[in-house]
Coordinates of C-alpha atoms in Angstrom, one line a residue:
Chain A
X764 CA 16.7 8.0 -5.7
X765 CA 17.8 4.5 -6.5
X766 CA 15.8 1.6 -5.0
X767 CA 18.0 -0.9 -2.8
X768 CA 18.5 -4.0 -4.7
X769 CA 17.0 -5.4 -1.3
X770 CA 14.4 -3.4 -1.5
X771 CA 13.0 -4.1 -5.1
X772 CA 13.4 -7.8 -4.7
X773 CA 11.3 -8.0 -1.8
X774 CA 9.0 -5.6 -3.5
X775 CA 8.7 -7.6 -6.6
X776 CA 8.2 -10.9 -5.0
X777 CA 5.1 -8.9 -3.4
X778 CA 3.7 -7.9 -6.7
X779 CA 4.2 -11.3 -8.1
X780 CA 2.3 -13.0 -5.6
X781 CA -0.7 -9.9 -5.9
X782 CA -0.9 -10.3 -9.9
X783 CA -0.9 -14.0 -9.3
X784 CA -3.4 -13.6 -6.4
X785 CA -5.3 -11.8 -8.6
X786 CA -5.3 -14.2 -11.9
X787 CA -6.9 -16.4 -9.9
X788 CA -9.6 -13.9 -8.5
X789 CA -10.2 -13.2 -12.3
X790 CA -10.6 -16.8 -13.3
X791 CA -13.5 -17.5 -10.7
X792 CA -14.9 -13.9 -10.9
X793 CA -15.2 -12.6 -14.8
X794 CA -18.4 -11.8 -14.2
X795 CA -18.3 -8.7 -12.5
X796 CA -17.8 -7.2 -15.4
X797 CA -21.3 -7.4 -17.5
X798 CA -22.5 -5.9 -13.1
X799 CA -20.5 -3.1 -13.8
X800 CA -22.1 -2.5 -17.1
X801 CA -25.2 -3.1 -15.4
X802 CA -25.2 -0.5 -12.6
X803 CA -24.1 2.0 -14.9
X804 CA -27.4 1.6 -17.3
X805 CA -29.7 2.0 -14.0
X806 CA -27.4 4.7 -13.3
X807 CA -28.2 6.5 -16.6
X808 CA -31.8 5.3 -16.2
X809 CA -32.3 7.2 -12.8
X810 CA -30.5 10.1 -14.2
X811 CA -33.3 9.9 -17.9
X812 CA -35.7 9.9 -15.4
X813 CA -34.9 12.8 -13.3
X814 CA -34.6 14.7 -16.8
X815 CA -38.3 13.6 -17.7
X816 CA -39.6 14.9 -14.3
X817 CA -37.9 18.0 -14.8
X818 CA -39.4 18.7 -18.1
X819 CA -42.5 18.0 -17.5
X820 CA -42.2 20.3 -14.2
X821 CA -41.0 22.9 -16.6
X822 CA -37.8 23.7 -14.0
X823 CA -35.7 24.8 -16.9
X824 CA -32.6 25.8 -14.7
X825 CA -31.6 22.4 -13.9
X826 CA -31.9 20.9 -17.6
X827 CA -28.2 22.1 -17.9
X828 CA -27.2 19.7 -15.1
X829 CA -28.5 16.9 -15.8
X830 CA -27.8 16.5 -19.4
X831 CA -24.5 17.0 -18.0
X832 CA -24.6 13.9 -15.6
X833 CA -26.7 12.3 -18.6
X834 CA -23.5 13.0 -20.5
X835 CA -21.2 11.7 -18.0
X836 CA -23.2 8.4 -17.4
X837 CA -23.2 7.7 -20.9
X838 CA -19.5 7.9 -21.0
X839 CA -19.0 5.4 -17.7
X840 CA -21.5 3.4 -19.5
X841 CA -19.8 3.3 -23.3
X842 CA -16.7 2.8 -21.5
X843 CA -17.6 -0.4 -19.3
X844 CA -19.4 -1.4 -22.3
X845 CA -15.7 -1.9 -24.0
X846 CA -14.7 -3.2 -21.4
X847 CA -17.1 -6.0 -20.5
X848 CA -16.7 -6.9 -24.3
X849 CA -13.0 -7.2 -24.3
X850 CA -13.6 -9.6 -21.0
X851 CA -15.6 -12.0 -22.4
X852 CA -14.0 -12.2 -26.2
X853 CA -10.3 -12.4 -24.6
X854 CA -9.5 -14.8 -22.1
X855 CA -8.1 -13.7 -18.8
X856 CA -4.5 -12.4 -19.1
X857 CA -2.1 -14.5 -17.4
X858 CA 0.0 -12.9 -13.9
X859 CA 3.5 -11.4 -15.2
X860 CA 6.6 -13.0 -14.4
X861 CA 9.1 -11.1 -11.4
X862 CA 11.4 -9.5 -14.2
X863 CA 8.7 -7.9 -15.7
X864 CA 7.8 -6.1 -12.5
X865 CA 11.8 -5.4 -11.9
X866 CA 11.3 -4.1 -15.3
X867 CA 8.4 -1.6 -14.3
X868 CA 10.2 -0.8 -11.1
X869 CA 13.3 0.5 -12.6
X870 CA 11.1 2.9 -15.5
X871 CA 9.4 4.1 -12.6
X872 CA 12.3 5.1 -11.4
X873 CA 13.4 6.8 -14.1
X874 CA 10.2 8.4 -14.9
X875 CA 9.3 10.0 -11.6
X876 CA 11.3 12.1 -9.1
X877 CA 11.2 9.9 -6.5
X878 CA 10.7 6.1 -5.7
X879 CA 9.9 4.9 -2.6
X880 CA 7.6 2.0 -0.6
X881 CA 5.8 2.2 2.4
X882 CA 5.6 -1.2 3.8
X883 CA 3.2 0.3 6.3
X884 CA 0.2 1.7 3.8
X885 CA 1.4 -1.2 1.6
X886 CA 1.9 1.4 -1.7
X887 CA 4.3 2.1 -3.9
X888 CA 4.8 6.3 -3.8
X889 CA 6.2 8.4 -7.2
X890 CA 6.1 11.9 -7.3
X891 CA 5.1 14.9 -10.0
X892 CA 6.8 17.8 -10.5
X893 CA 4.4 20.5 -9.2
X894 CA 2.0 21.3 -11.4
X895 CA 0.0 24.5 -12.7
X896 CA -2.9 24.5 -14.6
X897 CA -4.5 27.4 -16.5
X898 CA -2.0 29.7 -14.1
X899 CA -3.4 28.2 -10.8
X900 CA -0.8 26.5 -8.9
X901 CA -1.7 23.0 -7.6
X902 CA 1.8 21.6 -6.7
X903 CA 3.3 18.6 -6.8
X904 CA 1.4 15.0 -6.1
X905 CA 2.5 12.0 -4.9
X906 CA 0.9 9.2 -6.5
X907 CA 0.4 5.8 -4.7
X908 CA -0.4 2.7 -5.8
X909 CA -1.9 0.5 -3.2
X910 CA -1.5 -2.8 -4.2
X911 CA -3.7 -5.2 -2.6
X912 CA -6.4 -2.4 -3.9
X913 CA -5.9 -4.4 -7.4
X914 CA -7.3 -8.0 -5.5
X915 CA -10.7 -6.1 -5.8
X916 CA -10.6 -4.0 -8.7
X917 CA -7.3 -3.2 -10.9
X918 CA -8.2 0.7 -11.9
X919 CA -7.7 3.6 -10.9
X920 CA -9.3 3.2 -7.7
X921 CA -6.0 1.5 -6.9
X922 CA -4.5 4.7 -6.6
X923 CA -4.3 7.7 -4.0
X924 CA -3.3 11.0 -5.1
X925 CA -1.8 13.2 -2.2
X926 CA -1.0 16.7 -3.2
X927 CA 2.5 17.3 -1.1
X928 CA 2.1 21.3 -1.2
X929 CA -1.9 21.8 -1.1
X930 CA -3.4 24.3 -2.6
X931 CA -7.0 23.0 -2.7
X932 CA -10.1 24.8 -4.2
X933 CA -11.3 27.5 -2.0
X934 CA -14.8 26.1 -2.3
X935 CA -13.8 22.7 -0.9
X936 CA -10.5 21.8 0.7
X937 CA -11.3 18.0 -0.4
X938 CA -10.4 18.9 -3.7
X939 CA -6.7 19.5 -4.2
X940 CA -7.3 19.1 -8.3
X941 CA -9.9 19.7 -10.5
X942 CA -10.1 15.8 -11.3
X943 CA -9.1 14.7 -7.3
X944 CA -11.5 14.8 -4.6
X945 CA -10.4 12.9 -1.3
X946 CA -7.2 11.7 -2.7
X947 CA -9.4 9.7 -5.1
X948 CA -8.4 10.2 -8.9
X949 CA -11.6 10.4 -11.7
X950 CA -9.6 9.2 -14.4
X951 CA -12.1 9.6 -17.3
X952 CA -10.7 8.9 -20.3
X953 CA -7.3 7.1 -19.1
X954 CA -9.9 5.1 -16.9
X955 CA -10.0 1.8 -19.2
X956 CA -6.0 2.0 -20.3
X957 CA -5.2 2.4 -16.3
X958 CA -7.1 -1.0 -15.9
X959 CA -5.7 -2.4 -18.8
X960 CA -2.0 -1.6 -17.9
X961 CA -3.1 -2.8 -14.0
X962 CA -3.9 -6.0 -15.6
X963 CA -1.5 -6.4 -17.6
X964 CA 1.4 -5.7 -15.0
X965 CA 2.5 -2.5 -16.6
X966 CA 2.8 -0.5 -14.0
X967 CA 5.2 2.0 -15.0
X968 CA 2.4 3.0 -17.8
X969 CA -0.1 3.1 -15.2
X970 CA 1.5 5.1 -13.2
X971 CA 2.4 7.3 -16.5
X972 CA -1.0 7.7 -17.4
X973 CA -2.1 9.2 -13.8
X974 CA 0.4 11.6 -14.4
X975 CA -1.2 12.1 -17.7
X976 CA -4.2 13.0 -16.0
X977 CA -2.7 15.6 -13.2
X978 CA -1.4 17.3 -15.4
X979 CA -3.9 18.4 -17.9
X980 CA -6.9 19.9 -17.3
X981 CA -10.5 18.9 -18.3
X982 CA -12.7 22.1 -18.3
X983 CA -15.9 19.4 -19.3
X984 CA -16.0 17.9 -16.0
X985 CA -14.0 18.7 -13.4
X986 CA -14.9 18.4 -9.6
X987 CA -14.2 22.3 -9.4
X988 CA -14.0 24.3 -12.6
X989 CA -10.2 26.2 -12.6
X990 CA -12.0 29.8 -13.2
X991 CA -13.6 29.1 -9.6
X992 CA -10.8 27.7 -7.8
X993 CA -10.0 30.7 -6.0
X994 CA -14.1 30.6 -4.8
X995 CA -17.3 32.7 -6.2
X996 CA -16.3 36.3 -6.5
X997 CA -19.3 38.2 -4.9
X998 CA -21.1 39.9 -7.8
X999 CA -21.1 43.1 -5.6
X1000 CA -18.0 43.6 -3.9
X1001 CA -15.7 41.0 -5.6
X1002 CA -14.9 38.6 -2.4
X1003 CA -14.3 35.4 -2.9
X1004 CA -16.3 33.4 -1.3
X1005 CA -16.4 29.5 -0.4
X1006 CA -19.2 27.4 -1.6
X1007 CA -20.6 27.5 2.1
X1008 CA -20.6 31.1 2.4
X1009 CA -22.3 32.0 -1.1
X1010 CA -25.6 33.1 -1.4
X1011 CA -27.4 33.2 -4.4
X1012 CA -29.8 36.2 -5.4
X1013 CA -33.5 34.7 -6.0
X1014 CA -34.1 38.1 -7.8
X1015 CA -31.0 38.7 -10.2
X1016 CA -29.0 35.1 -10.4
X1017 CA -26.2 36.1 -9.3
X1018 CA -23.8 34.9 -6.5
X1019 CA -22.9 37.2 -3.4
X1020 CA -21.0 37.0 -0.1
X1021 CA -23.5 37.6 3.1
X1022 CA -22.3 41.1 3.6
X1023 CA -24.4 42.0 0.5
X1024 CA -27.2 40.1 1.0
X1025 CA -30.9 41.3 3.1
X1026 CA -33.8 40.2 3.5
X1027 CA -37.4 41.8 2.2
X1028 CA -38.9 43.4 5.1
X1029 CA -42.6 41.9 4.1
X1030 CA -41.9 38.4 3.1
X1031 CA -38.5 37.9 4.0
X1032 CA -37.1 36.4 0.8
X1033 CA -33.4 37.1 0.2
X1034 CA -32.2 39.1 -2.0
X1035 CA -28.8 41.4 -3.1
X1036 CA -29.2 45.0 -2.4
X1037 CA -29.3 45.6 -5.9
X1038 CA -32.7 43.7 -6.0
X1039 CA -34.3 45.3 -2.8
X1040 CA -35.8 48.7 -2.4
X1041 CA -36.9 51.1 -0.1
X1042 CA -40.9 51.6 0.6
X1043 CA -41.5 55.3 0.0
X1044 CA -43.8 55.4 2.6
X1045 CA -41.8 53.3 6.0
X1046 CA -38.1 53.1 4.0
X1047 CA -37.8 49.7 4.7
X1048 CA -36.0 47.4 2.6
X1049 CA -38.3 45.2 0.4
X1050 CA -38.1 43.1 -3.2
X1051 CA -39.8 43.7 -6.3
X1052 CA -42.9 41.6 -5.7
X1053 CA -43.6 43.5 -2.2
X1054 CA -43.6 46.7 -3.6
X1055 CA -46.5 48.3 -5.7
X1056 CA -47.1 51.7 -7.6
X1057 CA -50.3 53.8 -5.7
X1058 CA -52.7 54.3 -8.1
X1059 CA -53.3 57.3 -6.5
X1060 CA -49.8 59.0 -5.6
X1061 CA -47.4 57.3 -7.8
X1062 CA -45.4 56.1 -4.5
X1063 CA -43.7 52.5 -4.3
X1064 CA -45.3 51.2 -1.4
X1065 CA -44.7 47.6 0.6
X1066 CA -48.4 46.2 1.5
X1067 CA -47.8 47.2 4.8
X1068 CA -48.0 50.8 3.9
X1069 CA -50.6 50.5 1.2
X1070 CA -54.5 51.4 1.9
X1071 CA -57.4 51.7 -0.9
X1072 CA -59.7 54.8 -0.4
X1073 CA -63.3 53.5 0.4
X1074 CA -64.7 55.4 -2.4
X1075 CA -62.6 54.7 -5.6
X1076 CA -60.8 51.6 -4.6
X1077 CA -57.5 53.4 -5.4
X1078 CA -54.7 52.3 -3.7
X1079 CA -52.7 55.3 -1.8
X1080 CA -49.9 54.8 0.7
X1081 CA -51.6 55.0 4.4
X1082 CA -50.1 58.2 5.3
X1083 CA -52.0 60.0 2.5
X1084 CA -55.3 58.6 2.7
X1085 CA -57.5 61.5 4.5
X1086 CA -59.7 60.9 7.1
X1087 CA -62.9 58.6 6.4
X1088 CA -60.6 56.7 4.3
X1089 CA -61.2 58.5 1.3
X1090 CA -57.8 59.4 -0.7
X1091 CA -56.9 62.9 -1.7
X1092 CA -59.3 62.8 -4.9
X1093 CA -62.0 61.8 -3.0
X1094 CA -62.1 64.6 -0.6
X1095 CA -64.7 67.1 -0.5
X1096 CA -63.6 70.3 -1.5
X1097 CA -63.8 72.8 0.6
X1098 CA -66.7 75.5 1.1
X1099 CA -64.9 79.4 1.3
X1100 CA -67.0 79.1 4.9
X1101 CA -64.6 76.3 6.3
X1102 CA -61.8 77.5 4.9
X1103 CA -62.3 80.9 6.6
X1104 CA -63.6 78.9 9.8
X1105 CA -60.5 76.6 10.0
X1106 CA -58.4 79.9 9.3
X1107 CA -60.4 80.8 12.4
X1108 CA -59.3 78.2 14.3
X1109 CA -55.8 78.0 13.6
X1110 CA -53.6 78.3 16.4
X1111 CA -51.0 80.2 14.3
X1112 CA -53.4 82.7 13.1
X1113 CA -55.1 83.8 16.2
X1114 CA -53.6 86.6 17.8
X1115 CA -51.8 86.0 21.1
X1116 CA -53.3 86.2 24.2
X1117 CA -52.2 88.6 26.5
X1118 CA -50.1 87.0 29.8
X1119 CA -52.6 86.7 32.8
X1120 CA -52.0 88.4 35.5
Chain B
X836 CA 8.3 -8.5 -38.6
X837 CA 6.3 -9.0 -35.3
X838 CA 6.3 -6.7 -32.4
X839 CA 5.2 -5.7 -29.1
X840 CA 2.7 -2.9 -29.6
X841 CA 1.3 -0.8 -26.3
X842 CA -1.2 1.6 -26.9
X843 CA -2.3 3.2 -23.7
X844 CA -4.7 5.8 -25.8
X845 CA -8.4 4.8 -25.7
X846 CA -8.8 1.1 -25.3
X847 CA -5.5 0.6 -24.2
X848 CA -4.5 -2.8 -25.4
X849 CA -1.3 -4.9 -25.5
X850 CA -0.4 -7.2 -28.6
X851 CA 1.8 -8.4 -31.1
X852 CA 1.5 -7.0 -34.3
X853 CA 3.0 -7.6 -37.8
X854 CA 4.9 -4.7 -39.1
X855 CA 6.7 -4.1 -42.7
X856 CA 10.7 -4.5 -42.4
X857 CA 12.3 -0.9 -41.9
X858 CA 9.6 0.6 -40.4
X859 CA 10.1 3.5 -38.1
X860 CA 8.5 5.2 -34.9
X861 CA 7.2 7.8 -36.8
X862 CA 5.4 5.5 -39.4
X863 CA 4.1 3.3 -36.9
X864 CA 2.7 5.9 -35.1
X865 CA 1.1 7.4 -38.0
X866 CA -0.6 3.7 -39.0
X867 CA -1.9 3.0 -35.5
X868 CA -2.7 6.5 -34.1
X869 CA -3.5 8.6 -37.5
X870 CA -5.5 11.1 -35.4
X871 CA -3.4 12.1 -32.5
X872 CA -0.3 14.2 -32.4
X873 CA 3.0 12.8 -32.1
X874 CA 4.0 15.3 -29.3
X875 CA 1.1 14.7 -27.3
X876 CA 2.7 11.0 -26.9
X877 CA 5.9 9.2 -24.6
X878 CA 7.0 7.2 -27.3
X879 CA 9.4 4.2 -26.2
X880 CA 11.0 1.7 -27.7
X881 CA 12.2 -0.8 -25.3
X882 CA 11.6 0.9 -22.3
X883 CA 13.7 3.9 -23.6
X884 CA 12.9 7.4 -25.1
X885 CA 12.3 6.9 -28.8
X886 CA 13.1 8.9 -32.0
X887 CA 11.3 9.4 -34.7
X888 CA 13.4 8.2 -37.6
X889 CA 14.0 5.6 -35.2
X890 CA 13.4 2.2 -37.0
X891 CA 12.1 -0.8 -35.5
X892 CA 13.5 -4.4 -35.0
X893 CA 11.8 -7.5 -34.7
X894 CA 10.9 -8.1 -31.0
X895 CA 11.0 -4.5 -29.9
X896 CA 8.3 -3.7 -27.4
X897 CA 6.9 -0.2 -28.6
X898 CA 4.6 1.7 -26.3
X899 CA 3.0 5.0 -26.9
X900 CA 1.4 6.7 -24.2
X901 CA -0.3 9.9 -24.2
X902 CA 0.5 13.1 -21.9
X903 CA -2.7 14.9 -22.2
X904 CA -5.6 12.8 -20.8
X905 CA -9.0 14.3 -19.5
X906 CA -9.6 13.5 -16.7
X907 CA -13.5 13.4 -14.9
X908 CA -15.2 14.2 -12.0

């Protein structure tokens, strides 16, 4: 859809004055630059830190994690590195005329399905065509560019991305891309030539580049990874599950929905029901660590049902431990006298009784 | 000759460079970016789609912007 020539006047006499706004802005506030930098080191500094303490503690599972924000920090850091070097070897660039942004206007148009302005949110709104990645369909975005967000900060901050059909990661409807979370856009490598198109007044590159983004896929950091966008298949029934209803098995690793999780009847950790078992003596369910071997019977017994005769010390489950508390082993052996005078005695061996009368 | 060169890959800078007489897209291209593919690129010359055997004029504003850009959390 063609702009009304109206229209893009008044809309380029609006990004005139912004750029120009913003010249000034730059000429009084440089810098912000070399803070940038700046917050970015202390960020990577709390993040070395957190990897020390986690080494020393010896908790091994999270080492992947944080070398992975480690990672990521160093790339913001490299990144507005460059850029606080380019700032203070070049001088600040100069606000581009009203054809140039008549210019950018009309490639946008051309570019994009749609061109439109909301004088309301004060953004200028392109769309994608929808968009599938890795066979998961994400849908079209529209992109906006807020443009008295560049008076602060040209980047891609200045941009909101609104997915017009959501389909949103099962884990977190926030997410409507793997690189969008709240309509906010982590631009990682494009971040630096979105700021230096911003600056420069080339919007119809800037708003190039965000499509750039959208429409490739970064397995090394994304907010949620593609293979999981549908959610955390249950490693026992296959159900996929959000973030907020997976459980995580202390005993095998894996991720389950709450249908197949318990609990261990003696210390009540959680656990699959691939990683609990049943006492041999009570049945209940109970995890690995709850359940020991009698010495004396060979039965998997929880500590509830597990007794050590006073004799030997061997541990038997309670119902086999004799009386005196001496386990089977331990028993006297029976004299041919009691066995003939408990014969005696049984109830089922002694003849019936005739009915009185 | 002296052109407007746009190269939104990496640093993404803006300048005017000096190029031989005759040169084309492709050639430029394969001086400034020698480690990226062509087809991963919107090439334009002058705002407009751009071909490869395409040769360049003094004062043409070139830009070359990538398709494929990882993005971050």
């Amino acid at each position: 859809m063609t702009l009304p020539s109206r229209l893009l006047v008044r809309v380029v006499g609006r990004l005139s004055n912004i750029w120009h706004s913003r010249a000034q802005i730059v000429a009084r506030d440089e810098p912000y630059r070399l803070r940038h930098v700046r917050d970015h080191l202390e960020a990577l500094q709390g993040a070395l830190d957190r990897l020390d303490k986690a080494r020393g503690l010896g908790l091994e599972l999270i080492l992947p994690t944080l070398r992975l924000e480690i990672l990521g920090h160093l790339d913001r850091s490299r990144l507005a590195g460059s850029e606080a070097k380019e700032s203070m070897l070049r001088p600040g660039v100069p606000a581009p005329g009203p054809g140039t942004f008549l210019d950018e206007l009309r490639q946008i148009e051309d570019d994009f399905d749609d061109l439109s302005i909301d004088w309301k949110s004060k953004c200028i709104r392109a769309g994608t065509e929808p968009i599938t990645l890795q066979d998961i369909y994400l849908g079209p975005f529209a992109i906006q560019f807020h443009w008295e967000r560049l008076l602060h900060q040209p980047g891609s901050d200045c941009f909101d991305i609104v997915a017009l059909d959501p389909h949103p990661a099962a884990a977190n409807d926030r997410v409507s891309h793997p690189h969008v979370k709240d309509r906010s856009l982590c631009a990682g490598d494009a971040s630096v030539p979105i700021r230096k198109a911003l600056e420069h007044g080339r919007l119809a590159d800037a708003f190039c580049l965000v499509r750039s983004v959208l429409e490739h896929y970064n397995p090394g950091s994304p907010h949620i990874a593609l293979d999981e966008w549908e959610g955390t298949a249950c490693h026992d029934c296959g159900r996929n599950v959000s973030e907020d209803e997976r459980w995580c098995c202390e005993g095998c690793g894996c991720d389950f929905c709450d249908d197949c999780m318990g609990n261990c009847a003696c210390c009540d950790a959680t656990r699959c029901h691939g990683c609990l078992m049943r006492c041999d003596a009570c049945e209940d369910p109970c995890c690995a660590r709850c359940l020991e071997s009698c010495s004396g019977s060979g039965q998997e017994c929880c500590r509830h049902c597990r007794v050590s005769c006073v004799r030997c010390g061997a541990t038997v489950a309670r119902d086999d431990r004799a009386v005196a508390g001496l386990c089977p082993s331990c028993q006297p052996t029976p004299t041919l006298e009691h066995i003939l005078s408990e014969k005696t005695h049984d109830p089922d061996l002694e003849p019936a009784r005739p009915a009185s009368p | 000759m002296r052109i407007l060169f746009i190269n939104n890959h990496g640093g993404g800078f803006a300048d005017h460079i000096e190029v031989a007489d005759a040169t084309t897209v492709a050639a430029l291209f394969e001086e400034r970016l020698p480690d990226c593919r062509a087809e991963d690129f919107l090439i334009r010359v002058n705002r407009q789609p751009a071909s490869a055997d395409q040769v360049l004029q003094p004062g043409d504003r070139v830009s070359m912007t990538p398709t494929k850009i990882e993005g971050a959390r």
